[in-house]
XYZ file of C-alpha atoms in Angstrom:
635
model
C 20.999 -36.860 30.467
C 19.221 -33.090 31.259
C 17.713 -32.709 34.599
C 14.963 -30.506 34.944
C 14.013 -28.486 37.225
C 10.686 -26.828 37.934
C 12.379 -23.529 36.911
C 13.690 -24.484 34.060
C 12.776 -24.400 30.501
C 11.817 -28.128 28.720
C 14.810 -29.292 27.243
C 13.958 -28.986 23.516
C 14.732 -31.014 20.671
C 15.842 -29.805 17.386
C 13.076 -29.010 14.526
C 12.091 -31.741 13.139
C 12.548 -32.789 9.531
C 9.547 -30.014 7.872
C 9.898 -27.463 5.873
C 11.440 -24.552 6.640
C 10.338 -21.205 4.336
C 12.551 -17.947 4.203
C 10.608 -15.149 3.665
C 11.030 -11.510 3.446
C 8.484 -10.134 5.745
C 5.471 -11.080 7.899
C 2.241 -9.541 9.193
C 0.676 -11.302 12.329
C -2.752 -10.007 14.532
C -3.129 -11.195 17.563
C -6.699 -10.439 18.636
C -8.890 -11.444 21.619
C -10.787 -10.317 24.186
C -9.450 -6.681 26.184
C -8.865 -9.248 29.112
C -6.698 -11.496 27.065
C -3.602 -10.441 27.610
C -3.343 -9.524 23.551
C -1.292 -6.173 24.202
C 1.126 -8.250 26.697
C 1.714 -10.382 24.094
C 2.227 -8.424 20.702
C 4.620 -6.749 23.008
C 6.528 -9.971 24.045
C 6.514 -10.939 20.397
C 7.697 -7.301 19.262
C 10.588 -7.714 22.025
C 12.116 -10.887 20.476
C 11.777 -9.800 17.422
C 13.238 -6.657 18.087
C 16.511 -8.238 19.741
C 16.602 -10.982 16.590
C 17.239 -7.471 14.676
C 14.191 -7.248 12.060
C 12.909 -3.894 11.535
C 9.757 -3.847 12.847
C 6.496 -1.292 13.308
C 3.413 -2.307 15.323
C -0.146 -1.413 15.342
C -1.771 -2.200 19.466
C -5.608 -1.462 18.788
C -8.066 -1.916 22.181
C -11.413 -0.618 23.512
C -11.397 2.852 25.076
C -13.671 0.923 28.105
C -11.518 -0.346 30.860
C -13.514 -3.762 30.755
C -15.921 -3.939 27.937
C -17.955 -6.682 27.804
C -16.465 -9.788 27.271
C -17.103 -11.875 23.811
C -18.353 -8.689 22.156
C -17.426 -6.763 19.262
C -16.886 -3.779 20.950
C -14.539 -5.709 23.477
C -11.890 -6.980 21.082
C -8.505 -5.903 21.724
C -5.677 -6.485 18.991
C -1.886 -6.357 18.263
C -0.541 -6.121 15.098
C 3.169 -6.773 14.035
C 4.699 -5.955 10.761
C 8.631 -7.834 10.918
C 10.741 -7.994 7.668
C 14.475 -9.016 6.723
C 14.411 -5.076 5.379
C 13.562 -1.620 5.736
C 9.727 -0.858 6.545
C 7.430 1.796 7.387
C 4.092 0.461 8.379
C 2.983 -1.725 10.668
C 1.336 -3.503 7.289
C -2.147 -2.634 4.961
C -3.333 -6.536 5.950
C -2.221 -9.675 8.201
C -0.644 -12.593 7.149
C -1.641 -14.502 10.249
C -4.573 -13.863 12.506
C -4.714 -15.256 15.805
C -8.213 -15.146 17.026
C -8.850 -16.244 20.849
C -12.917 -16.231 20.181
C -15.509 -15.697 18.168
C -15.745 -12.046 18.328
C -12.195 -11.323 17.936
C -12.690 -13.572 13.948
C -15.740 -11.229 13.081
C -14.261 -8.121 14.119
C -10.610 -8.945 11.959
C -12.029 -11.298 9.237
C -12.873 -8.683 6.886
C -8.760 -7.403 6.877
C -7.587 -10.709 6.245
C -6.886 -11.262 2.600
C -7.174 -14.469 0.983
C -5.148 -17.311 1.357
C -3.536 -16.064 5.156
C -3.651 -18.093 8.196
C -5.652 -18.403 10.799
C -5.155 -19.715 14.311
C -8.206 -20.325 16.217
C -8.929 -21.210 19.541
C -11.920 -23.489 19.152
C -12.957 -23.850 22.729
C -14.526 -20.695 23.052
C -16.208 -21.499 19.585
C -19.141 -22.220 22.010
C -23.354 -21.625 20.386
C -23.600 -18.964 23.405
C -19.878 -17.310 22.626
C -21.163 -17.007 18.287
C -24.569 -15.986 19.039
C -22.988 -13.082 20.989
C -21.855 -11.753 18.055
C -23.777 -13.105 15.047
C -22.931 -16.078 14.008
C -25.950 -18.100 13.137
C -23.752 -21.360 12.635
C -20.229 -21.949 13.292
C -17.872 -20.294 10.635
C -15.359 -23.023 11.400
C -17.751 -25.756 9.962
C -19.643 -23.887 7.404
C -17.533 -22.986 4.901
C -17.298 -19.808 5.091
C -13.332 -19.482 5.952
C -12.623 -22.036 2.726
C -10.087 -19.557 1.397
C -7.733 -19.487 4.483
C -5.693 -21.920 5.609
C -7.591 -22.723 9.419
C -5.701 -24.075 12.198
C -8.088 -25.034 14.396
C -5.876 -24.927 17.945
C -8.028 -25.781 21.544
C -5.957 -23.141 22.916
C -7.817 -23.254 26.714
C -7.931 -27.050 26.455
C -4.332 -27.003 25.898
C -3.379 -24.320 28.278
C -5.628 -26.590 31.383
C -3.607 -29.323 31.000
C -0.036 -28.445 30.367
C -0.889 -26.241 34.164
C -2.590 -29.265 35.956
C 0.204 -30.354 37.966
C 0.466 -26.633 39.170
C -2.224 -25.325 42.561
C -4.640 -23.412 40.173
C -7.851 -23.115 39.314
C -8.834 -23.558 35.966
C -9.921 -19.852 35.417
C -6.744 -19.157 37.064
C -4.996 -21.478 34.291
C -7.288 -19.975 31.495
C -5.493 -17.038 31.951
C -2.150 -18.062 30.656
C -3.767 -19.136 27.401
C -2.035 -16.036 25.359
C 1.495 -17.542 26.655
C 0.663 -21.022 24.781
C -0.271 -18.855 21.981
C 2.763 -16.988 22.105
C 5.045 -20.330 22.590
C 3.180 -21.298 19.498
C 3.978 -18.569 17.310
C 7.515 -18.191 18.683
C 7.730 -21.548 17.162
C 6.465 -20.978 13.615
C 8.801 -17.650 13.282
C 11.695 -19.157 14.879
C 11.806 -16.169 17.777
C 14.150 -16.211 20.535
C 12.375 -17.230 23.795
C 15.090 -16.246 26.238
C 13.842 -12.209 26.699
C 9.904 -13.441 27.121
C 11.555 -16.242 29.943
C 13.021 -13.738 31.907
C 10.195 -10.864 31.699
C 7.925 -13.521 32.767
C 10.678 -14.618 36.032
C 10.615 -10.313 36.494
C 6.901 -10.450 36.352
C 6.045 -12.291 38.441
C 9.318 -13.132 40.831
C 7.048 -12.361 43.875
C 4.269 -14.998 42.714
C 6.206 -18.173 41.818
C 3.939 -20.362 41.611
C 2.403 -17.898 38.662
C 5.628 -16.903 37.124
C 5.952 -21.116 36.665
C 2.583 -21.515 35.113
C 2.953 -18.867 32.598
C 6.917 -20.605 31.771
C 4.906 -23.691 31.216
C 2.218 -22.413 29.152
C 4.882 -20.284 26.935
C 6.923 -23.669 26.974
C 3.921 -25.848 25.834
C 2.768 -23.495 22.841
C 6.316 -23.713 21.758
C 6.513 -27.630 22.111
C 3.150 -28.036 20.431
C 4.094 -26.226 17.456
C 7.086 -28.405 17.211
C 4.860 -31.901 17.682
C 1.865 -31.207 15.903
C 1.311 -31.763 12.482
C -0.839 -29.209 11.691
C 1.758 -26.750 11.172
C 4.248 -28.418 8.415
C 5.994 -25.209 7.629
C 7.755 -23.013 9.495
C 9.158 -19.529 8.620
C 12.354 -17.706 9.003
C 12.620 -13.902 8.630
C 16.098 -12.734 8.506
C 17.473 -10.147 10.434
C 17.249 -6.468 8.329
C 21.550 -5.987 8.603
C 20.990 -3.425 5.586
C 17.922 -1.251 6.804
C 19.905 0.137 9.657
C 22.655 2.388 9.929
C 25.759 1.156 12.411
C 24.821 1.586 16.047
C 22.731 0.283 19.028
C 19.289 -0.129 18.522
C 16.401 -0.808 20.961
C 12.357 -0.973 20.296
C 11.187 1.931 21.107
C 7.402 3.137 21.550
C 6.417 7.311 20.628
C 5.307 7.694 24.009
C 8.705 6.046 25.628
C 10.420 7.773 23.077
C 9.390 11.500 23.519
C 9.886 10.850 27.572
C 12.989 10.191 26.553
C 13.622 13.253 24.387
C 12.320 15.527 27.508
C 14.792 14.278 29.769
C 17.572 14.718 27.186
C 15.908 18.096 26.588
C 16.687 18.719 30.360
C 20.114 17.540 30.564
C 21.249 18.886 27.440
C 19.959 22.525 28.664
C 20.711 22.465 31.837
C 17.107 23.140 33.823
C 15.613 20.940 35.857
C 12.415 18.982 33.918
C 9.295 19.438 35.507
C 6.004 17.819 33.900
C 2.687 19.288 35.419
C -0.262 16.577 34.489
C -3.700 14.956 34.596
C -3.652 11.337 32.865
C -5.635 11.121 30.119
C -5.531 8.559 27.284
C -3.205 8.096 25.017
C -0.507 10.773 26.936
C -0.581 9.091 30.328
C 2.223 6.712 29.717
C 4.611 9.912 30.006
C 3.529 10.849 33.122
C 4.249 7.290 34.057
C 7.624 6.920 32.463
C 8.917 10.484 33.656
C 7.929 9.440 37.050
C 11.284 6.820 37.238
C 13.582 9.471 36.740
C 14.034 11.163 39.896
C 18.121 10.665 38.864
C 18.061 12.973 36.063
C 16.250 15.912 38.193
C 13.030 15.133 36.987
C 10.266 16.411 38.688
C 6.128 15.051 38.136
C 3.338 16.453 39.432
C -0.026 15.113 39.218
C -2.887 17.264 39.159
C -6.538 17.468 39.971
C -7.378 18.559 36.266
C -5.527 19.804 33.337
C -6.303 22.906 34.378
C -4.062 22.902 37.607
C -1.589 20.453 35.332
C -0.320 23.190 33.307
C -0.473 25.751 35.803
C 2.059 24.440 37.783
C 4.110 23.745 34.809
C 3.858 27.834 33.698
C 5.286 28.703 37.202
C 7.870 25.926 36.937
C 8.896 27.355 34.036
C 8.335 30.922 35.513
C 10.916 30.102 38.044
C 13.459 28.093 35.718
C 12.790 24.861 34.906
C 12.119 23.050 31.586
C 8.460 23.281 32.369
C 5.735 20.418 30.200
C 2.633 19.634 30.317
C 1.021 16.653 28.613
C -2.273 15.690 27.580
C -4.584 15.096 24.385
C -7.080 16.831 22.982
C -9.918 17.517 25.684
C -7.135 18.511 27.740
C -6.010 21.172 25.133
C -9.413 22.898 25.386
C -9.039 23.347 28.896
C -5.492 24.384 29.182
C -6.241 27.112 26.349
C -6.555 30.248 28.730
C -3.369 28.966 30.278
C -1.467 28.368 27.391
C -2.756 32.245 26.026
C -1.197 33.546 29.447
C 2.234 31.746 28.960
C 2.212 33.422 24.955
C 1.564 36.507 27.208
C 4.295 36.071 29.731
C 6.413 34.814 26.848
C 8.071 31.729 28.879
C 9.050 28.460 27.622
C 6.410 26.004 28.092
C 6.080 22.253 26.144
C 2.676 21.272 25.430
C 2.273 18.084 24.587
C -0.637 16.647 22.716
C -0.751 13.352 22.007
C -3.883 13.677 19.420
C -7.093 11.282 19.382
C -10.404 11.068 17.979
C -13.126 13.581 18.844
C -14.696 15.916 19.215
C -15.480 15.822 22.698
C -14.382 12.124 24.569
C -14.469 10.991 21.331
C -12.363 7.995 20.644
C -9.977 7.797 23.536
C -7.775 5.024 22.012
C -8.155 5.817 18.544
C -5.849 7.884 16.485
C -6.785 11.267 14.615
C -4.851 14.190 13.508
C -7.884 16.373 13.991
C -5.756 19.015 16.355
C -3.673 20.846 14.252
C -6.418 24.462 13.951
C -6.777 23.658 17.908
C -3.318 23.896 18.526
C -2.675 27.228 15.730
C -5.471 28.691 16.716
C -7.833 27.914 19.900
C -6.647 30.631 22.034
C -8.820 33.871 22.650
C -6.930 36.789 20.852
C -3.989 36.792 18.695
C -1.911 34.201 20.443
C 0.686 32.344 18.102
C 2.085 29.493 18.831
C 5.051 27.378 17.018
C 3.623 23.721 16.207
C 6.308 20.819 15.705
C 5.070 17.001 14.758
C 7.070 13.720 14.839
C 6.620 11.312 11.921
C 7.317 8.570 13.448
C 7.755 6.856 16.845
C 11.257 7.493 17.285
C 11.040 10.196 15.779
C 9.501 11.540 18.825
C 12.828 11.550 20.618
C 13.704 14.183 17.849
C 10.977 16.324 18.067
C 10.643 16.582 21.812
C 14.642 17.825 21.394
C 13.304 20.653 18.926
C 10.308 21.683 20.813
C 12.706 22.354 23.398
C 15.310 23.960 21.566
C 12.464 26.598 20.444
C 11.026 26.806 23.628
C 14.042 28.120 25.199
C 15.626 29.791 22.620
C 12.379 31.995 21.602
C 10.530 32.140 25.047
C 7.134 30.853 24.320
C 4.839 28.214 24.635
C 5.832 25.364 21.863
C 2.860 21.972 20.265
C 4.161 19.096 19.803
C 1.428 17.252 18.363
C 1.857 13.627 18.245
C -0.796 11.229 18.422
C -2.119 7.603 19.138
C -1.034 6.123 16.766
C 2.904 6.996 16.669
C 2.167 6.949 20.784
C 1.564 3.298 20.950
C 3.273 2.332 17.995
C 6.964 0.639 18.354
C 9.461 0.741 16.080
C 13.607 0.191 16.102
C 15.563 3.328 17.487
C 19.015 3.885 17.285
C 20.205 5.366 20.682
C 22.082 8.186 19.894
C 25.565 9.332 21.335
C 25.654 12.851 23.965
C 27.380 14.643 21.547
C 25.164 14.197 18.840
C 22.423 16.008 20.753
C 21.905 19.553 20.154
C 23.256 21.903 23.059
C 20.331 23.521 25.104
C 21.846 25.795 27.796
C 20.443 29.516 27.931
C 21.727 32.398 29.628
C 19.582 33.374 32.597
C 19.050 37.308 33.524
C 22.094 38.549 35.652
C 21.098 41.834 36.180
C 19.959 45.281 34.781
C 19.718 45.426 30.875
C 18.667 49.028 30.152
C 20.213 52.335 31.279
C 17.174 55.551 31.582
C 18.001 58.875 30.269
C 18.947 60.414 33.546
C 21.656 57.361 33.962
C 20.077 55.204 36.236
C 20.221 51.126 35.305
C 17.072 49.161 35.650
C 15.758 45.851 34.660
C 13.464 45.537 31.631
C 11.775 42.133 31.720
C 10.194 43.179 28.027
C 13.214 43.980 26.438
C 14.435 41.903 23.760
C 17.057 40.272 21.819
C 16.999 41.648 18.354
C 17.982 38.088 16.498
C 15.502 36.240 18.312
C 12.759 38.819 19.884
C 12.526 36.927 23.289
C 12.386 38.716 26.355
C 14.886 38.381 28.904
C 14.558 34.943 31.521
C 14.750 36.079 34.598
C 14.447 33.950 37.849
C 12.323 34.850 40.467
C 14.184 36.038 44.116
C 16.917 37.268 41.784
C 18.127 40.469 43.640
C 17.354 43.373 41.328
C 15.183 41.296 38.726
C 11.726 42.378 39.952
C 8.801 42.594 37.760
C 5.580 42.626 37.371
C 3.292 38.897 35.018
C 0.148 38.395 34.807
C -2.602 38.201 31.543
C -3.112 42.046 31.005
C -0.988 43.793 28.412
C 2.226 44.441 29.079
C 3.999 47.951 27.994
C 6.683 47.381 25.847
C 10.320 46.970 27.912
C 8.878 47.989 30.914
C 6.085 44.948 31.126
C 3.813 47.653 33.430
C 0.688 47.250 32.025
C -0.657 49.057 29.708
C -4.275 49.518 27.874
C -2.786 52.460 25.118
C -3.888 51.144 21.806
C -0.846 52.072 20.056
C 1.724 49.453 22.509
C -0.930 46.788 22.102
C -0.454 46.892 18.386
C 3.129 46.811 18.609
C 2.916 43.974 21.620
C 0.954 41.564 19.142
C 2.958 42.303 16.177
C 5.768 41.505 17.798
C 4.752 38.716 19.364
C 3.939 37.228 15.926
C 6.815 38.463 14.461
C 8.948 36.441 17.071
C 7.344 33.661 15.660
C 7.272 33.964 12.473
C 11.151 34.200 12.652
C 11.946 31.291 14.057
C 14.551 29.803 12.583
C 13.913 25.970 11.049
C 15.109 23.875 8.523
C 14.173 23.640 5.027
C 11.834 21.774 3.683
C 13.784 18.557 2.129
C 12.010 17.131 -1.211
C 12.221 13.616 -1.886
C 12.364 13.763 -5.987
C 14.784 10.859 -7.277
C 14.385 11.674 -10.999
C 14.032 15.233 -10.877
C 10.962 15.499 -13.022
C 8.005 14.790 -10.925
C 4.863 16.888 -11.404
C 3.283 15.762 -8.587
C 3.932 16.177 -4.765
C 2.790 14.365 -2.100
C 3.278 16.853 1.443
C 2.648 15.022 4.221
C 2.763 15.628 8.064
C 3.058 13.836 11.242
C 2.214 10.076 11.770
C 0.815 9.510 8.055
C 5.008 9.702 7.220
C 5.158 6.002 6.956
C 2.208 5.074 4.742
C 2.710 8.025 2.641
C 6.335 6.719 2.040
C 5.191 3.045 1.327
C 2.480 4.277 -1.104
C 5.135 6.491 -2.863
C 7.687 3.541 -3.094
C 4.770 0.970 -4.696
C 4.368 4.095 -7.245
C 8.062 4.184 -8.084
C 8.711 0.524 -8.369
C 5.614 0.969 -10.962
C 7.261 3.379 -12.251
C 5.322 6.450 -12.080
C 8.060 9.593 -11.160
C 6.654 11.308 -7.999
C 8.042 13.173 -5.103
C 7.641 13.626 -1.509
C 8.246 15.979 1.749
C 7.099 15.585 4.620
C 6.523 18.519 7.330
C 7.769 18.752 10.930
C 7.293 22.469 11.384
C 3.629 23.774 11.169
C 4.305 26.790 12.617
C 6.067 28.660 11.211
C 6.248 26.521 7.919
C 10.010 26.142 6.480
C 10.875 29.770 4.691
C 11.039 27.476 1.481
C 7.787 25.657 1.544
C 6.099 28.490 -1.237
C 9.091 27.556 -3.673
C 8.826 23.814 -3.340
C 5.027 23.740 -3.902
C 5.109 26.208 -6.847
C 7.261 23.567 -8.720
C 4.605 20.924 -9.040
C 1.571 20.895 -10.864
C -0.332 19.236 -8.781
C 0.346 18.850 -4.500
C -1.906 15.515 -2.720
C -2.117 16.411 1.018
C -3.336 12.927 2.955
C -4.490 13.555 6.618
C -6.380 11.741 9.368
C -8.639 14.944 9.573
C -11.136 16.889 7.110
C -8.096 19.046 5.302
C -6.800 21.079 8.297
C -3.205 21.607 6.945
C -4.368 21.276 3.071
C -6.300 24.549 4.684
C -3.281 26.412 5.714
C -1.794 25.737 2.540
C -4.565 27.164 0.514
C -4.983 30.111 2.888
C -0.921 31.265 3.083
C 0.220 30.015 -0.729
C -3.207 29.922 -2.851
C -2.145 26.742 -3.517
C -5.359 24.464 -5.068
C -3.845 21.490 -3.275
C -5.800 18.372 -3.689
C -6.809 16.781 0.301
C -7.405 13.047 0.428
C -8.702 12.466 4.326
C -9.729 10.359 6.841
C -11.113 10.240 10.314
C -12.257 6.628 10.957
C -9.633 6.195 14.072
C -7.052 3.925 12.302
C -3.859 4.984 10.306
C -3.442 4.930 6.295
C -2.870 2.032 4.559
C -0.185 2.385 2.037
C -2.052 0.557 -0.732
C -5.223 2.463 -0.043
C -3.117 5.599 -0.628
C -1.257 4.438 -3.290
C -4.729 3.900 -4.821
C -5.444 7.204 -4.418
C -2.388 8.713 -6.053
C -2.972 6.753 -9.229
C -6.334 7.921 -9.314
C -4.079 11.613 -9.462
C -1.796 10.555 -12.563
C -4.962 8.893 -14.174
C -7.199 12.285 -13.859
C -4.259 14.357 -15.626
């Protein structure tokens, strides 16, 4: 006999005698109103899947409004999952299973949902008010018009109410845990492990019981129902992907989480204290948040009035030591220009940050673009390079913020990362790596005098260099026998007086580039199986995954093409010229209008062929695999 306890989970029975279908991958969109807890619960999903050991990439798409009007079009907030017993890439071109909480959240998905998918609705708010709202002149769910999907018609609130009556709630109070039943429901049909979701929701809410209980219940119930009802005879099982990853511990990791992480491995690995200098703004705030729990590494956050005071408090962090950061997106970039122009002048290390979204202006806040890449080469007053470095994926992030550092340091000047919303949001499986696998940081402060006059006498130059790298020497402030003189005016070569002769300004900005442009990265890597591709795809940033998937549906066709994807925008690898004068023709995707397919043209004269877009959402690797055939068919 089980006892059971108000605390306790149902006791649940085996599944019952239905079919059971194994299959290799699933896409599932849960979609409701921004107040329906849709984000919470993607995530929740993502979590157990995560710890079954699929690989996984997700897609969270919500209004830039902090409320938008409920039951609207504009108001619909989704969460897309992509899950497979193998290795994937995208978070997937269309969904296998929508999960639509209202009327509004069907319209705004229907037209991604192909054929023959299914489709959980929750017909109680399938009310004539709730479908006027958005359109619907009769109810789609009765006319006919969702004959080629397999409906399952679920009264979700209905449901919710009643398994939460014996609890002291109100009914909009019990409404609320309606996207746990779903979740229970779904955790059902994909045979998820409930045990992580139980004990988020007893973290959650330990310090409201008698809310943590309801929301147990409701999870509980979806399950249950999904296991009684017989509108769901199948169930599915995706394996776990044992092949896709390499031996190791894994976690789901999110860009964002990810490239906090890198920082403060960044800071430990050389040695300085991390110090981010900030103003939230969508979709970079989440570092600021994560960075702010960890005070035990040394980490220091400061939040500012603006951008403007964000980043310069993190030039005189770094003027006085520290790994200095800021972080913001693109708005923020245009005001922290002059800034970042004075730290290419003062030639310290500084990490900006952007985590790229749709403009110009406010743009689309929580929408992803790639529209920053001239902003970040080029939007300073004067000649004031800058190295660029982009992730390609979400934890990939961890990587780059790593390498932004390691050039920051090693080269003393402001260092992009660009990311952007997409990879920022996005979650994927990372493999935690071990301390010694991560590069070694330390730098040598200044000690002392590094230049002897002509009548003997040693001095400090703060503008004298190191002739491998060009940077000028770090030197801490209050150091005895280290003063010298920063600021924005021209500095005179070694001595950094300032200077207005037109001769040392020349040499001052052609070294400066020079410094740059001799950076030291890694090759370009080409991914050419057979050897005989005329055509190259070139990729960079967060279109890495589609681009991939698009190039894999064109090899399993078998049409020969190759790949390469860039981190390093500034400088470009030394061998990027060679690799694109082998192919005949080069396809540059981007979320923009052809800013790097620009750069290409301008530095290699390179007739590269630019495939773009800029409607907020990432590529979809049929769409581009579309457009690649559309390449080999024009030959």
């Amino acid at each position: 006999m089980t006892v059971q306890t108000a605390d306790s989970p149902p006791a649940r029975p085996p599944h019952r005698s239905r079919q059971v279908q194994r299959v290799d991958r699933v896409v599932i969109r849960f979609a409701g109103d921004s107040g329906d807890g849709m984000q919470l619960t993607g995530d929740r999903f993502t979590s157990e899947t995560a710890s079954f050991g699929n690989d996984l990439s997700t897609l969270p798409n919500f209004p830039a409004e902090i409320r938008a009007p409920a039951g609207t079009l504009p108001g619909v907030s989704s969460f897309q999952l992509h899950f497979a017993d193998h290795d994937i890439l995208t978070p997937g071109d269309a969904p296998n299973v929508l999960v639509a909480m209202n009327p509004a959240a069907l319209k705004a998905n229907i037209a991604d949902v192909p054929r023959g998918a299914d489709i959980i609705v929750n017909t109680d708010e399938f009310t004539k008010r709730a479908m006027t709202k958005v359109g619907y002149e009769a109810s789609p769910l009765e006319d006919g018009s969702l004959d080629a999907y397999h409906v399952h018609p679920v009264p979700l609130t209905t449901l919710t109410v009643e398994a939460l009556k014996e609890f002291d709630l109100s009914r909009k109070e019990a409404e609320r845990s309606k996207n746990m039943f779903a979740l229970g429901l779904l955790s059902w049909m994909y045979h998820r492990p409930t045990e992580g979701t139980e004990k988020f929701l007893k973290a959650k809410f330990g310090k409201k019981p008698e809310i943590m209980k309801a929301n147990l219940a409701a999870f509980h119930a979806g399950w249950n129902f999904g296991e009684t009802t017989e509108d769901f005879a199948v169930s599915y099982e995706v394996a776990p992907a044992a092949k896709a990853f390499p031996q190791g511990t894994y976690r789901n990791i999110s860009g964002n989480l990810a490239l906090a992480y890198g920082l403060v491995a960044a800071s430990q690995r050389s040695e300085l204290p991390l110090f981010l200098g900030s103003y939230p703004i969508t979709p970079a705030s989440d570092i600021l948040h994560e960075l702010s729990k960890h005070k035990n590494f040394g980490v220091r956050t400061f939040q500012a009035e603006d951008e403007i005071a964000g980043i310069g408090a993190a030039l005189g962090a770094a003027f006085g030591g520290s790994l200095a950061v800021t972080t913001t997106s693109g708005p923020g970039v245009a005001l922290k220009s002059e800034t970042i122009g004075l730290a290419v002048s003062l030639e310290l290390p500084l990490l900006v940050v952007d985590i790229q979204r749709g403009g110009p202006s406010t743009g689309l806040p929580t929408k992803t673009e790639q529209a920053d890449l001239l902003q970040a080469m080029y939007g300073r007053n004067g000649e004031a390079p800058v190295p660029v470095v982009a992730p390609k994926t979400a934890a990939d992030c961890f990587d780059a913020a790593l390498e932004a550092a390691r050039i920051a340091v090693t080269y003393r000047t402001p260092v992009f990362l660009l990311s952007d919303g997409y990879l920022a949001n996005g979650s994927e499986p990372w493999r935690i790596p071990e301390v010694d696998e991560l590069p070694d940081l330390r730098t040598q402060f200044a000690q002392g005098p590094n230049h002897t006059l002509d009548d003997g006498t040693e001095v400090f130059w703060p503008y004298k260099r190191d002739p491998q790298t060009l940077a000028r020497p770090w030197a801490i402030p209050g150091t005895p026998g280290l003063e010298h003189r920063i600021g924005g005016i021209e500095k005179q070569d070694g001595t950094g007086n300032i200077s207005y002769d037109p001769a040392n300004h020349e040499l001052m900005v052609r070294t400066r580039q020079a410094k740059i442009d001799g950076i030291q990265v890694p090759d370009l890597e080409v991914d050419d199986p057979s050897g005989g591709a005329d055509t190259l795809v070139l990729g960079w940033g967060s279109t890495y995954g589609p681009i991939t998937a698009a190039v894999r549906r064109l090899r399993t066709a078998g049409e020969t093409i190759a790949q390469a994807h860039l981190r390093h925008l500034n400088p470009f690898p030394a061998n990027l010229g060679d690799v694109l004068a082998r192919y005949e023709r080069v396809v540059v995707p981007e979320m923009n209008l052809g800013q790097l397919a620009m750069l290409i043209r301008a530095k290699y004269l390179v007739d590269v062929h630019s495939y773009n877009q800029v409607n907020g959402m990432p590529f979809k690797a049929e769409q581009l695999a579309h457009v690649l055939e559309e390449v080999f068919h024009a030959r």
